[in-house]
Amino acid sequence: GAVVSQHPSWVICKSGTSVKIECRSLDFQATTMFWYRQFPKQSLMLMATSNEGSKATYEQGVEKDKFLINHASLTLSTLTVTSAHPEDSSFYICSAEGLAGDGVETQYFGPGTRLLVL
Amino acid sequence: AQSVTQPDIHITVSEGASLELRCNYSYGATPYLFWYVQSPGQGLQLLLKYFSGDTLVQGIKGFEAEFKRSQSSFNLRKPSVHWSDAAEYFCAVGNIYNQGGKLIFGQGTELSVKP
């Protein structure tokens, strides 16, 4: 149980194009999903909190117009990197918050999406 | 300030040896503590968590962790390491009732296992 998928697993695009990454909770509903960015050999940096049916909350320093987040259903959140540039190349990981068997809200992570912008 | 510190960036242990990964936290509210493991190029898998009750928690893959409030620590242990345990380990603190459940992650500890 508590499986989160991401699609695509990796993507290469040209500078200036937009890329959409999907995050799905496969066997549970998630009111809240989170988007992280991870640089090589570094920890996860929270980009934004995505709540179903409302606007995402972005962390300080994250451009909301560049990283568009849509949480249209209880099982799907999308991150669109608009007008991507080489500096946007990174590993993007999502998590979905679900109620575990012990009654504790727990974040379950997707496998990540590696983005390379040429 | 809320933070998580993993003092060891990289640890190497021999297969079959015991393991302890350190984690210290600073958190203003009641801490919910988590350990996640990440294999190269993969997402994070939850190993175990603590939110209340018994301060020694058991997780998957033979891991356990002990919450020590007086030391603000939540160290991860395993009595006998297997080669497949080589990965990056992250400690995190958060609370659903505080800041919307956002997690604060440590910098991670990379574990290498010698044959």
Short mmCIF file of C-alpha atoms in Angstrom, two decimals:
data_model
loop_
_atom_site.label_atom_id
_atom_site.label_comp_id
_atom_site.label_asym_id
_atom_site.label_seq_id
_atom_site.Cartn_x
_atom_site.Cartn_y
_atom_site.Cartn_z
CA GLY A 1 0.00 0.00 0.00
CA ALA A 2 0.86 3.73 -0.12
CA VAL A 3 2.43 3.73 -3.57
CA VAL A 4 3.27 6.95 -5.35
CA SER A 5 4.23 7.08 -9.00
CA GLN A 6 5.84 9.75 -11.10
CA HIS A 7 5.84 10.19 -14.83
CA PRO A 8 8.07 10.51 -16.70
CA SER A 9 11.00 8.99 -14.85
CA TRP A 10 13.39 11.07 -16.90
CA VAL A 11 13.08 13.70 -19.58
CA ILE A 12 15.44 15.62 -21.84
CA CYS A 13 14.21 18.84 -23.38
CA LYS A 14 15.47 21.87 -25.21
CA SER A 15 15.93 25.18 -23.49
CA GLY A 16 12.79 27.29 -23.66
CA THR A 17 10.31 24.44 -23.73
CA SER A 18 7.93 23.43 -20.95
CA VAL A 19 7.90 20.09 -19.20
CA LYS A 20 5.09 18.55 -17.18
CA ILE A 21 5.72 16.00 -14.43
CA GLU A 22 2.87 13.96 -12.97
CA CYS A 23 2.66 12.63 -9.44
CA ARG A 24 -0.01 10.06 -8.61
CA SER A 25 -1.02 8.32 -5.42
CA LEU A 26 -2.03 4.89 -6.69
CA ASP A 27 -3.84 3.30 -3.77
CA PHE A 28 -4.80 6.15 -1.50
CA GLN A 29 -6.17 9.65 -1.69
CA ALA A 30 -3.92 12.56 -0.89
CA THR A 31 -5.28 15.96 -0.06
CA THR A 32 -1.74 17.22 0.22
CA MET A 33 1.24 16.55 -2.00
CA PHE A 34 4.69 18.04 -1.87
CA TRP A 35 7.23 18.81 -4.57
CA TYR A 36 10.95 18.64 -3.87
CA ARG A 37 14.08 19.31 -5.83
CA GLN A 38 17.31 17.45 -5.19
CA PHE A 39 20.77 18.32 -6.47
CA PRO A 40 23.48 15.65 -6.68
CA LYS A 41 24.81 14.56 -3.31
CA GLN A 42 22.46 16.94 -1.53
CA SER A 43 19.33 16.75 0.53
CA LEU A 44 15.79 17.43 -0.62
CA MET A 45 14.70 21.04 -1.00
CA LEU A 46 10.98 21.61 -0.60
CA MET A 47 9.63 23.67 -3.49
CA ALA A 48 5.93 23.80 -2.76
CA THR A 49 2.98 22.27 -0.97
CA SER A 50 0.12 21.26 -3.21
CA ASN A 51 -3.40 21.05 -1.82
CA GLU A 52 -6.26 19.55 -3.78
CA GLY A 53 -8.62 22.18 -5.10
CA SER A 54 -6.59 25.18 -4.01
CA LYS A 55 -3.50 27.10 -4.98
CA ALA A 56 -0.14 25.68 -4.12
CA THR A 57 1.98 27.24 -1.41
CA TYR A 58 5.49 27.96 -2.59
CA GLU A 59 8.61 28.11 -0.47
CA GLN A 60 10.59 31.30 -0.33
CA GLY A 61 12.75 31.75 -3.40
CA VAL A 62 10.74 29.42 -5.63
CA GLU A 63 9.24 31.15 -8.66
CA LYS A 64 5.55 30.27 -8.83
CA ASP A 65 5.30 31.37 -12.45
CA LYS A 66 8.15 29.12 -13.44
CA PHE A 67 7.06 26.05 -11.51
CA LEU A 68 3.32 25.69 -12.04
CA ILE A 69 1.57 23.23 -9.77
CA ASN A 70 -1.90 21.85 -10.28
CA HIS A 71 -3.56 19.47 -7.83
CA ALA A 72 -6.80 18.78 -9.67
CA SER A 73 -7.79 15.56 -7.93
CA LEU A 74 -7.10 13.62 -4.76
CA THR A 75 -4.71 11.33 -6.61
CA LEU A 76 -2.91 13.61 -9.05
CA SER A 77 -0.65 16.62 -8.81
CA THR A 78 1.36 18.02 -11.69
CA LEU A 79 4.45 20.19 -11.81
CA THR A 80 5.11 22.12 -14.99
CA VAL A 81 8.52 23.65 -15.49
CA THR A 82 7.85 26.52 -17.88
CA SER A 83 10.44 27.87 -20.29
CA ALA A 84 13.01 25.48 -18.91
CA HIS A 85 16.67 26.45 -18.85
CA PRO A 86 19.79 24.38 -18.14
CA GLU A 87 19.84 25.56 -14.52
CA ASP A 88 16.47 23.85 -14.04
CA SER A 89 18.11 20.49 -14.67
CA SER A 90 17.65 18.49 -11.51
CA PHE A 91 15.99 15.53 -9.84
CA TYR A 92 12.39 16.34 -8.93
CA ILE A 93 10.63 14.21 -6.32
CA CYS A 94 7.04 14.36 -5.18
CA SER A 95 5.44 12.98 -2.06
CA ALA A 96 1.84 12.37 -1.14
CA GLU A 97 0.53 12.59 2.37
CA GLY A 98 -1.52 9.62 3.46
CA LEU A 99 -2.94 8.28 6.68
CA ALA A 100 -0.89 5.28 7.74
CA GLY A 101 -2.23 2.34 9.67
CA ASP A 102 -0.95 3.85 12.91
CA GLY A 103 -3.10 6.93 12.40
CA VAL A 104 -0.17 9.18 11.58
CA GLU A 105 -0.13 11.29 8.44
CA THR A 106 2.97 10.17 6.59
CA GLN A 107 4.66 11.32 3.41
CA TYR A 108 5.13 8.64 0.79
CA PHE A 109 7.57 9.46 -1.96
CA GLY A 110 7.55 8.91 -5.68
CA PRO A 111 10.57 7.50 -7.53
CA GLY A 112 11.60 10.89 -8.86
CA THR A 113 11.95 12.49 -12.29
CA ARG A 114 15.31 13.45 -13.70
CA LEU A 115 15.12 16.52 -15.89
CA LEU A 116 17.93 17.51 -18.24
CA VAL A 117 17.57 20.77 -20.13
CA LEU A 118 19.91 21.20 -23.07
CA ALA B 1 15.25 27.60 14.33
CA GLN B 2 13.97 24.25 13.19
CA SER B 3 16.65 22.01 11.80
CA VAL B 4 17.94 18.49 11.44
CA THR B 5 21.61 17.62 11.63
CA GLN B 6 23.20 14.44 10.42
CA PRO B 7 26.82 14.85 11.49
CA ASP B 8 28.22 12.08 9.32
CA ILE B 9 28.24 12.77 5.59
CA HIS B 10 29.69 9.38 4.70
CA ILE B 11 30.10 6.18 6.69
CA THR B 12 31.73 2.92 5.62
CA VAL B 13 31.08 -0.31 7.49
CA SER B 14 31.96 -3.91 6.82
CA GLU B 15 29.21 -6.31 5.90
CA GLY B 16 27.93 -7.99 9.03
CA ALA B 17 29.06 -5.18 11.30
CA SER B 18 26.69 -3.06 13.33
CA LEU B 19 25.59 0.39 12.20
CA GLU B 20 24.52 3.59 13.88
CA LEU B 21 23.59 6.73 11.96
CA ARG B 22 23.25 9.87 13.99
CA CYS B 23 20.47 12.44 13.82
CA ASN B 24 19.93 15.50 15.99
CA TYR B 25 17.02 17.87 15.65
CA SER B 26 15.80 21.24 16.76
CA TYR B 27 12.02 21.63 16.62
CA GLY B 28 9.64 23.89 18.46
CA ALA B 29 6.62 21.60 18.52
CA THR B 30 6.17 17.96 19.37
CA PRO B 31 8.45 16.25 16.88
CA TYR B 32 7.38 13.48 14.57
CA LEU B 33 10.61 11.88 13.42
CA PHE B 34 11.30 9.86 10.32
CA TRP B 35 14.11 7.94 8.69
CA TYR B 36 14.05 7.48 4.93
CA VAL B 37 16.44 5.58 2.65
CA GLN B 38 17.25 6.51 -0.93
CA SER B 39 18.98 4.25 -3.43
CA PRO B 40 20.81 5.96 -6.31
CA GLY B 41 18.42 7.57 -8.76
CA GLN B 42 15.39 6.56 -6.74
CA GLY B 43 12.82 8.18 -4.51
CA LEU B 44 12.72 7.85 -0.74
CA GLN B 45 11.46 4.83 1.13
CA LEU B 46 10.20 5.15 4.69
CA LEU B 47 12.20 3.00 7.11
CA LEU B 48 10.49 3.96 10.35
CA LYS B 49 8.93 6.81 12.29
CA TYR B 50 8.33 7.98 15.82
CA PHE B 51 5.42 10.09 17.00
CA SER B 52 4.61 8.91 20.51
CA GLY B 53 4.83 6.01 22.89
CA ASP B 54 7.73 3.60 23.06
CA THR B 55 10.90 5.52 22.29
CA LEU B 56 12.49 2.52 20.57
CA VAL B 57 10.82 1.99 17.23
CA GLN B 58 11.24 -0.88 14.84
CA GLY B 59 11.22 -0.42 11.12
CA ILE B 60 11.60 -2.37 7.93
CA LYS B 61 14.74 -4.21 6.80
CA GLY B 62 15.86 -4.83 10.38
CA PHE B 63 16.36 -1.16 11.27
CA GLU B 64 15.46 0.44 14.57
CA ALA B 65 15.77 3.93 16.00
CA GLU B 66 15.66 5.37 19.48
CA PHE B 67 14.14 8.73 20.35
CA LYS B 68 15.98 10.51 23.15
CA ARG B 69 14.22 13.73 24.01
CA SER B 70 16.91 14.88 26.44
CA GLN B 71 19.52 14.66 23.69
CA SER B 72 17.22 15.76 20.85
CA SER B 73 18.38 12.71 18.95
CA PHE B 74 16.84 9.97 16.85
CA ASN B 75 19.68 7.65 15.88
CA LEU B 76 19.18 4.80 13.44
CA ARG B 77 20.70 1.41 14.16
CA LYS B 78 21.06 -1.98 12.59
CA PRO B 79 22.83 -4.90 14.29
CA SER B 80 24.21 -6.49 11.12
CA VAL B 81 24.57 -4.60 7.87
CA HIS B 82 24.00 -6.22 4.49
CA TRP B 83 25.59 -5.11 1.23
CA SER B 84 22.14 -4.11 -0.03
CA ASP B 85 21.92 -1.49 2.73
CA ALA B 86 24.38 0.73 0.86
CA ALA B 87 22.37 3.88 0.13
CA GLU B 88 21.71 7.44 1.29
CA TYR B 89 19.86 7.82 4.56
CA PHE B 90 17.83 10.87 5.51
CA CYS B 91 16.48 11.86 8.90
CA ALA B 92 13.48 14.19 8.91
CA VAL B 93 11.29 15.96 11.45
CA GLY B 94 7.80 17.32 11.01
CA ASN B 95 4.34 17.42 12.48
CA ILE B 96 1.01 17.37 10.65
CA TYR B 97 -0.37 19.80 13.17
CA ASN B 98 2.46 22.24 12.63
CA GLN B 99 3.27 23.94 9.34
CA GLY B 100 0.95 21.72 7.39
CA GLY B 101 3.01 18.60 7.78
CA LYS B 102 6.11 19.91 6.04
CA LEU B 103 9.19 17.84 6.71
CA ILE B 104 12.60 19.23 7.47
CA PHE B 105 15.35 16.96 6.18
CA GLY B 106 18.89 16.48 7.29
CA GLN B 107 21.72 16.56 4.78
CA GLY B 108 21.83 12.82 4.53
CA THR B 109 24.40 10.17 5.35
CA GLU B 110 25.83 8.04 2.60
CA LEU B 111 26.44 4.47 3.70
CA SER B 112 29.00 2.30 1.95
CA VAL B 113 29.33 -1.39 2.80
CA LYS B 114 32.64 -3.23 2.45
CA PRO B 115 32.55 -6.92 1.57
#
